[in-house]
Coordinates of C-alpha atoms in Angstrom, one line a residue:
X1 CA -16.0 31.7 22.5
X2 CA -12.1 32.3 21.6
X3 CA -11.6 28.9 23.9
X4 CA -13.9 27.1 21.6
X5 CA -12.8 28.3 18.5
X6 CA -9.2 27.1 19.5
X7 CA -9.8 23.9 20.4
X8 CA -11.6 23.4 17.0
X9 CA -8.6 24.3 15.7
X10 CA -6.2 22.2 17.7
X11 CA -8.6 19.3 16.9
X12 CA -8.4 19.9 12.5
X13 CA -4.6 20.1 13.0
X14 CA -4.0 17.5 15.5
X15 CA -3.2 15.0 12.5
X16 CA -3.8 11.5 11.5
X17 CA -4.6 8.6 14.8
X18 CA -1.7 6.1 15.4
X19 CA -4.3 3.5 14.3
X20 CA -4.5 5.5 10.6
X21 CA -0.9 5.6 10.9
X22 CA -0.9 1.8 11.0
X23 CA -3.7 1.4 8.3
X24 CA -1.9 3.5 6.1
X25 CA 1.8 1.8 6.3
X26 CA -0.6 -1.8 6.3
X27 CA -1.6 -0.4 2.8
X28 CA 2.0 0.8 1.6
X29 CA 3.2 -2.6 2.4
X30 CA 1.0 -4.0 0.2
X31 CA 2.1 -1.6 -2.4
X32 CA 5.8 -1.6 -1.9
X33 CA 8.3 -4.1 -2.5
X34 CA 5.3 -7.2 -3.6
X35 CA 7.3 -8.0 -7.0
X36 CA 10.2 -10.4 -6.7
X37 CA 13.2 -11.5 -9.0
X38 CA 11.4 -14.7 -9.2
X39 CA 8.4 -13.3 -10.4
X40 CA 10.5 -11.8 -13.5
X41 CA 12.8 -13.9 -14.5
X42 CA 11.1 -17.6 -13.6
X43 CA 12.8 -20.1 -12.3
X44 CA 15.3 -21.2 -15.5
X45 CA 16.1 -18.0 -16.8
X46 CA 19.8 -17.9 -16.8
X47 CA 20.2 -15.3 -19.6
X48 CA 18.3 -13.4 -18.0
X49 CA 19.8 -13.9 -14.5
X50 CA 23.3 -13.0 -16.0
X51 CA 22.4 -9.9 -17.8
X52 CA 20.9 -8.8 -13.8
X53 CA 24.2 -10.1 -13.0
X54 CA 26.3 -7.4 -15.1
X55 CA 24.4 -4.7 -14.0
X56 CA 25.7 -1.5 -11.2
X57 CA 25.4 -3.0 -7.9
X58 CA 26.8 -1.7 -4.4
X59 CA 27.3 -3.2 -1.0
X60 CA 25.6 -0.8 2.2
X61 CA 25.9 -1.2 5.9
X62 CA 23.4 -1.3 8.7
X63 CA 22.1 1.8 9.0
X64 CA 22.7 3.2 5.4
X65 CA 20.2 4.8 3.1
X66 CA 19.8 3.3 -0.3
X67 CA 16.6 5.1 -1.5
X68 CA 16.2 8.0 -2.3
X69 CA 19.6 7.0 -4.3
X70 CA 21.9 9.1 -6.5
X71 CA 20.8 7.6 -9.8
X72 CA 19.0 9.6 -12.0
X73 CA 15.9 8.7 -13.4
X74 CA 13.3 6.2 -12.7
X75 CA 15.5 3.2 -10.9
X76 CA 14.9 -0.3 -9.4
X77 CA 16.3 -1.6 -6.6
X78 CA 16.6 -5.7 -6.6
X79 CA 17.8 -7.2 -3.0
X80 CA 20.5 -9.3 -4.1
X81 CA 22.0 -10.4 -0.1
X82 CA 20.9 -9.3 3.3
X83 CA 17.7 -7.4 4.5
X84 CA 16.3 -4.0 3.4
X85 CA 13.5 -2.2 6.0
X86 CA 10.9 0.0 3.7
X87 CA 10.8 3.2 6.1
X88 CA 8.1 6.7 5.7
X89 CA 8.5 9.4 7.7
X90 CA 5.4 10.7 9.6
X91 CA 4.7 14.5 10.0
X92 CA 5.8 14.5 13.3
X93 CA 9.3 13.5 12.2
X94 CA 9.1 9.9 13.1
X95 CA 10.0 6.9 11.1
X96 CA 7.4 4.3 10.8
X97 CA 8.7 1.2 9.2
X98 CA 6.5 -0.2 6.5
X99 CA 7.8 -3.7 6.3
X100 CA 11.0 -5.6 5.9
X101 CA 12.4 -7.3 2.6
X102 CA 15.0 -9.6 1.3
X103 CA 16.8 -11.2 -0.8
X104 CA 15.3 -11.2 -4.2
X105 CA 12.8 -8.4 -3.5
X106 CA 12.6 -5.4 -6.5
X107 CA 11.4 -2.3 -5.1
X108 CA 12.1 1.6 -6.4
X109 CA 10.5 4.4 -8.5
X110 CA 10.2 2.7 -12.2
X111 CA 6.6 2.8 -13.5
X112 CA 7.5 0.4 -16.2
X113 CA 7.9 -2.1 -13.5
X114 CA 5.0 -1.3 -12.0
X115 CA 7.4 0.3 -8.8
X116 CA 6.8 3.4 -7.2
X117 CA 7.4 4.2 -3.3
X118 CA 5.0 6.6 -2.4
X119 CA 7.1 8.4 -0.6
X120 CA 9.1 5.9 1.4
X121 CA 12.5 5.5 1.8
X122 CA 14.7 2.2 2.0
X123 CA 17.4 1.3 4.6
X124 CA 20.3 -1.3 5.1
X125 CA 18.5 -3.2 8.4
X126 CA 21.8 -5.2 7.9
X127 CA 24.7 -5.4 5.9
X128 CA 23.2 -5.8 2.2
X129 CA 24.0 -5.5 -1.7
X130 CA 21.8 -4.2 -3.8
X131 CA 21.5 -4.3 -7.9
X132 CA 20.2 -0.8 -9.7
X133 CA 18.4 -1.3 -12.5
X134 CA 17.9 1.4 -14.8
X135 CA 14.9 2.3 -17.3
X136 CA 17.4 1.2 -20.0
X137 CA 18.7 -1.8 -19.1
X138 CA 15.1 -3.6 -18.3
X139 CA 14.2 -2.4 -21.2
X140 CA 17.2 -4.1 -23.1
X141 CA 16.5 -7.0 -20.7
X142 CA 12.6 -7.0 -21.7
X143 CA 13.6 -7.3 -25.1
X144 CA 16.2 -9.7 -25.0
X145 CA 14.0 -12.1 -22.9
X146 CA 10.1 -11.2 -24.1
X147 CA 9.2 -14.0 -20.7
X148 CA 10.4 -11.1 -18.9
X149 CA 7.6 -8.9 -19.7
X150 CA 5.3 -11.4 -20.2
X151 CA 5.7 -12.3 -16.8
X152 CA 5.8 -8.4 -15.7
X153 CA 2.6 -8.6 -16.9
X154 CA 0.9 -11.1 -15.3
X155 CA 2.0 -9.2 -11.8
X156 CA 1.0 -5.8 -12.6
X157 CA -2.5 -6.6 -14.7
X158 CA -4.1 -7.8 -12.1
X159 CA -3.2 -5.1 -9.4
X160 CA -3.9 -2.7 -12.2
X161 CA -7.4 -4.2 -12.5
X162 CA -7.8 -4.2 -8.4
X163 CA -6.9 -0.2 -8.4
X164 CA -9.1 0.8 -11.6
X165 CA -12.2 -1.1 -9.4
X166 CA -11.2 0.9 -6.3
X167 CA -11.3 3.9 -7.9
X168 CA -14.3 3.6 -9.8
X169 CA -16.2 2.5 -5.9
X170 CA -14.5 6.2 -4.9
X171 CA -15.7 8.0 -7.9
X172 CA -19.6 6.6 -8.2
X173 CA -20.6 4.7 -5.4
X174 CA -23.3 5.7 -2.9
X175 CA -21.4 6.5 0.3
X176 CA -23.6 3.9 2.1
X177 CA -22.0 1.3 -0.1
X178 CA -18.3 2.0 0.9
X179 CA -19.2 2.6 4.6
X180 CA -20.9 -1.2 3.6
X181 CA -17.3 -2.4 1.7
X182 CA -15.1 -0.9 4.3
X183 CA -16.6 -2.7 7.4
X184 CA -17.1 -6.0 5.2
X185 CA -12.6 -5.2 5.1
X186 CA -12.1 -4.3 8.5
X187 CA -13.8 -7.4 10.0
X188 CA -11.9 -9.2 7.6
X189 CA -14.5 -12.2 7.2
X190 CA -15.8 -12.1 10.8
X191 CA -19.3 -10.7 11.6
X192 CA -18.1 -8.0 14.0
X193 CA -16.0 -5.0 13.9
X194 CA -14.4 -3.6 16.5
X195 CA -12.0 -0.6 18.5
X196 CA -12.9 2.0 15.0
X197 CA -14.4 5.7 15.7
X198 CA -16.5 6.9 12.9
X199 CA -14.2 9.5 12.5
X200 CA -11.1 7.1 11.8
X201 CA -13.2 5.3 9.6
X202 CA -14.0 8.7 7.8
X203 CA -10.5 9.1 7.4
X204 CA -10.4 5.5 5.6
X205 CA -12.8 7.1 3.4
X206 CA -12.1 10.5 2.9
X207 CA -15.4 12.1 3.7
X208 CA -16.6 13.7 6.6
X209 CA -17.5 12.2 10.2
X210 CA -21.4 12.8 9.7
X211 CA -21.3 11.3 6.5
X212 CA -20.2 7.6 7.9
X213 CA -22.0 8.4 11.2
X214 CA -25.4 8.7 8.2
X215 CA -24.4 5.7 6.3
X216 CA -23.9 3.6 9.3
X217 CA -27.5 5.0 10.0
X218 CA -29.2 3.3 7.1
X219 CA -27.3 0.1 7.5
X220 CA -28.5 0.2 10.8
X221 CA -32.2 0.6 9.7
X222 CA -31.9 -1.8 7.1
X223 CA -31.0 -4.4 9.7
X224 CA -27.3 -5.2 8.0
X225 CA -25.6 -4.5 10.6
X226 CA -26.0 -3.6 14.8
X227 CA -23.9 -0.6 16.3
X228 CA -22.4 -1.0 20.0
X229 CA -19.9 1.1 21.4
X230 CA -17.1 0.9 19.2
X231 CA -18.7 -2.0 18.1
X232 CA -20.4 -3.1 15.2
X233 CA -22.0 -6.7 14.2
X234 CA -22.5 -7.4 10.8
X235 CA -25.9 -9.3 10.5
X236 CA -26.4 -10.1 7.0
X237 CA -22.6 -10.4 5.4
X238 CA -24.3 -11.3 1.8
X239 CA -26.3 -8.1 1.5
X240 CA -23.3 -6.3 2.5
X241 CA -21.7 -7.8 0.0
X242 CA -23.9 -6.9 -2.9
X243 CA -23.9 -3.5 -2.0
X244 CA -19.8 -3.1 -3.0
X245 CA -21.2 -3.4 -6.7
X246 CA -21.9 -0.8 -8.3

């Protein structure tokens, strides 16, 4: 009995799966780092581009930390030469890198900007300079140039709109229906899924195993999809589909 109840417990503390690990830095990626200088300024802004120009820059080497940085308050950080790697540090004290940006790239904590890193860090993956841009001087910027935010806008709006859907699918749809919208983005417009427990997909989801292991159930019955070993066909992609409405 005392052998059984410890091996539960080994098994609740034992941590996220290497393939979570990678799901979850596949995620970050896409939320770290996407906006560009580009995206900002457009391509014949030079006012803008010399008011960037004027701002606190510094030069780092391979190796060197530039966020967290020393700057207080919320903070960009805008690529300006070289390559930056977008690094989070697992639990178990290893860094997994996220992705690798360059030249041109804004990333940083600045909600304004629609920037936050979630708890990664950025390091020199060569020798780089980087531009800091502070709350105060994009908002001087944003003023001086109103394309600036019109432009912020057109970035962020529609990832705003993206994340209020997610979390209305979280917050009031049947758990059938995400077990339904998560295969339909893990097969990634195939008809199969493959190589996924239904606990790691529970930990996609944030519920418990038996609660996927149920909802898989149903599709099953309703003929939407067919479960093999670590192996599941998705027969009828359309219903699938119509189930991630809510």
């Amino acid at each position: 009995m005392a052998k059984g109840t410890k091996t539960k417990r080994k098994r609740r503390t034992k941590g996220p799966s290497e393939k979570i690990r990678s799901l979850a830095a596949i995620s970050l990626a896409n939320k770290v780092g996407y906006l560009k200088l580009s995206d900002l300024v457009g391509q014949n802004s030079k006012s803008a581009e010399s008011a960037i120009e004027k701002m606190p820059k510094r030069n780092f080497k391979s190796g060197d930390t530039i966020y967290p940085s020393s700057h207080k308050g919320p903070v960009a950080c805008l690529v300006r030469s070289g390559k930056v790697n977008i690094v989070r540090t697992a639990s178990t004290g290893r860094d997994i890198e996220v992705k690798a940006v360059d030249a041109g790239t804004i990333f940083g904590d600045m909600p304004t900007l629609g920037q936050s890193m979630l708890g990664a860090k950025a390091v020199a993956a060569e020798a780089s300079k980087v531009t800091f841009i502070g709350l105060a001087e994009f908002e001087k910027l944003a003023t001086s140039s109103p394309s600036v935010a019109l432009n912020l806008a057109r970035q962020i709006g529609p990832r705003l709109v993206d994340a209020e859907r997610r979390h209305e699918q979280s917050a009031f749809q049947p758990v059938t229906s995400r077990v339904a919208s998560l295969l339909l983005k893990l097969g990634g417009g195939a008809k199969e899924v493959s190589g996924y427990t239904h606990q790691e997909m529970a930990d996609m989801l944030g519920v418990y195993r038996e609660t996927v292991t149920n909802g898989i159930a149903e599709l099953k019955q309703d003929n939407l999809i067919k479960v093999g070993r670590k192996r599941i066909t998705l027969q009828n992609l359309d219903a699938l589909r119509k189930m991630e409405t809510i």
